[in-house]
């Protein structure tokens, strides 16, 4: 029996919506999934699709970050819609698309939303969408090439944990091997090793194993 996947697409560019649909159609050539698609064209119709539709529940939601705002409800961007979905449907996987490629903006998006997928529109191709969709359905995160490059350049405070540290700990707790972590977190292997070493120092367990690190993170309520 085909697996039902409920998808929300919110973008004010019709050709992007069509690209989503074509990617889904191209991905589902074997009919393993049954997709139901709800689409919206701006912050207002996106809000209504989330809040006002009877029994609205989505498994995957795509949001453009820059869209006509919905001032009445204080919805000014796809970020606001993503936060609304995370609040109402915590299990829904969020994919964000943006024209922004500034390091500060990308870092802010990841810290505030921690999306399952983040794609710079200049990176967008049919194959890119197929790959993103495949990873999201397999419970992996997907960041486009430009995002990965920017994230690798982001400096972190050696005395604090950020969203990337928490992602590393979470995936380690789920049994992901260190060599595979870069498939889930947009960091180079060397940056991952550096962060894990730093985490052990922050938690005052410099010589601990990775298993002990994860257990201590659980004990402290970090993950």
PDB file of N, CA and C in Angstrom, residues 44 69-76:
ATOM      1  N   UNK A  44      -0.892  35.184   3.571  1.00  0.00           N
ATOM      2  CA  UNK A  44      -2.297  35.084   3.976  1.00  0.00           C
ATOM      3  C   UNK A  44      -2.865  33.710   3.647  1.00  0.00           C
ATOM      4  N   UNK A  69       3.064  39.902   2.668  1.00  0.00           N
ATOM      5  CA  UNK A  69       2.801  39.678   4.084  1.00  0.00           C
ATOM      6  C   UNK A  69       1.310  39.612   4.394  1.00  0.00           C
ATOM      7  N   UNK A  70       1.000  39.146   5.600  1.00  0.00           N
ATOM      8  CA  UNK A  70      -0.373  39.109   6.119  1.00  0.00           C
ATOM      9  C   UNK A  70      -0.350  39.904   7.415  1.00  0.00           C
ATOM     10  N   UNK A  71      -0.453  41.232   7.285  1.00  0.00           N
ATOM     11  CA  UNK A  71      -0.276  42.133   8.409  1.00  0.00           C
ATOM     12  C   UNK A  71      -1.273  41.864   9.529  1.00  0.00           C
ATOM     13  N   UNK A  72      -2.503  41.527   9.162  1.00  0.00           N
ATOM     14  CA  UNK A  72      -3.558  41.327  10.159  1.00  0.00           C
ATOM     15  C   UNK A  72      -3.189  40.284  11.206  1.00  0.00           C
ATOM     16  N   UNK A  73      -2.466  39.241  10.794  1.00  0.00           N
ATOM     17  CA  UNK A  73      -2.078  38.169  11.716  1.00  0.00           C
ATOM     18  C   UNK A  73      -0.599  38.233  12.093  1.00  0.00           C
ATOM     19  N   UNK A  74       0.082  39.280  11.655  1.00  0.00           N
ATOM     20  CA  UNK A  74       1.493  39.417  12.002  1.00  0.00           C
ATOM     21  C   UNK A  74       2.394  38.402  11.315  1.00  0.00           C
ATOM     22  N   UNK A  75       1.983  37.951  10.136  1.00  0.00           N
ATOM     23  CA  UNK A  75       2.782  36.990   9.369  1.00  0.00           C
ATOM     24  C   UNK A  75       3.509  37.759   8.268  1.00  0.00           C
ATOM     25  N   UNK A  76       4.818  37.876   8.402  1.00  0.00           N
ATOM     26  CA  UNK A  76       5.578  38.730   7.491  1.00  0.00           C
ATOM     27  C   UNK A  76       6.505  37.966   6.550  1.00  0.00           C
TER      28      UNK A  76
END
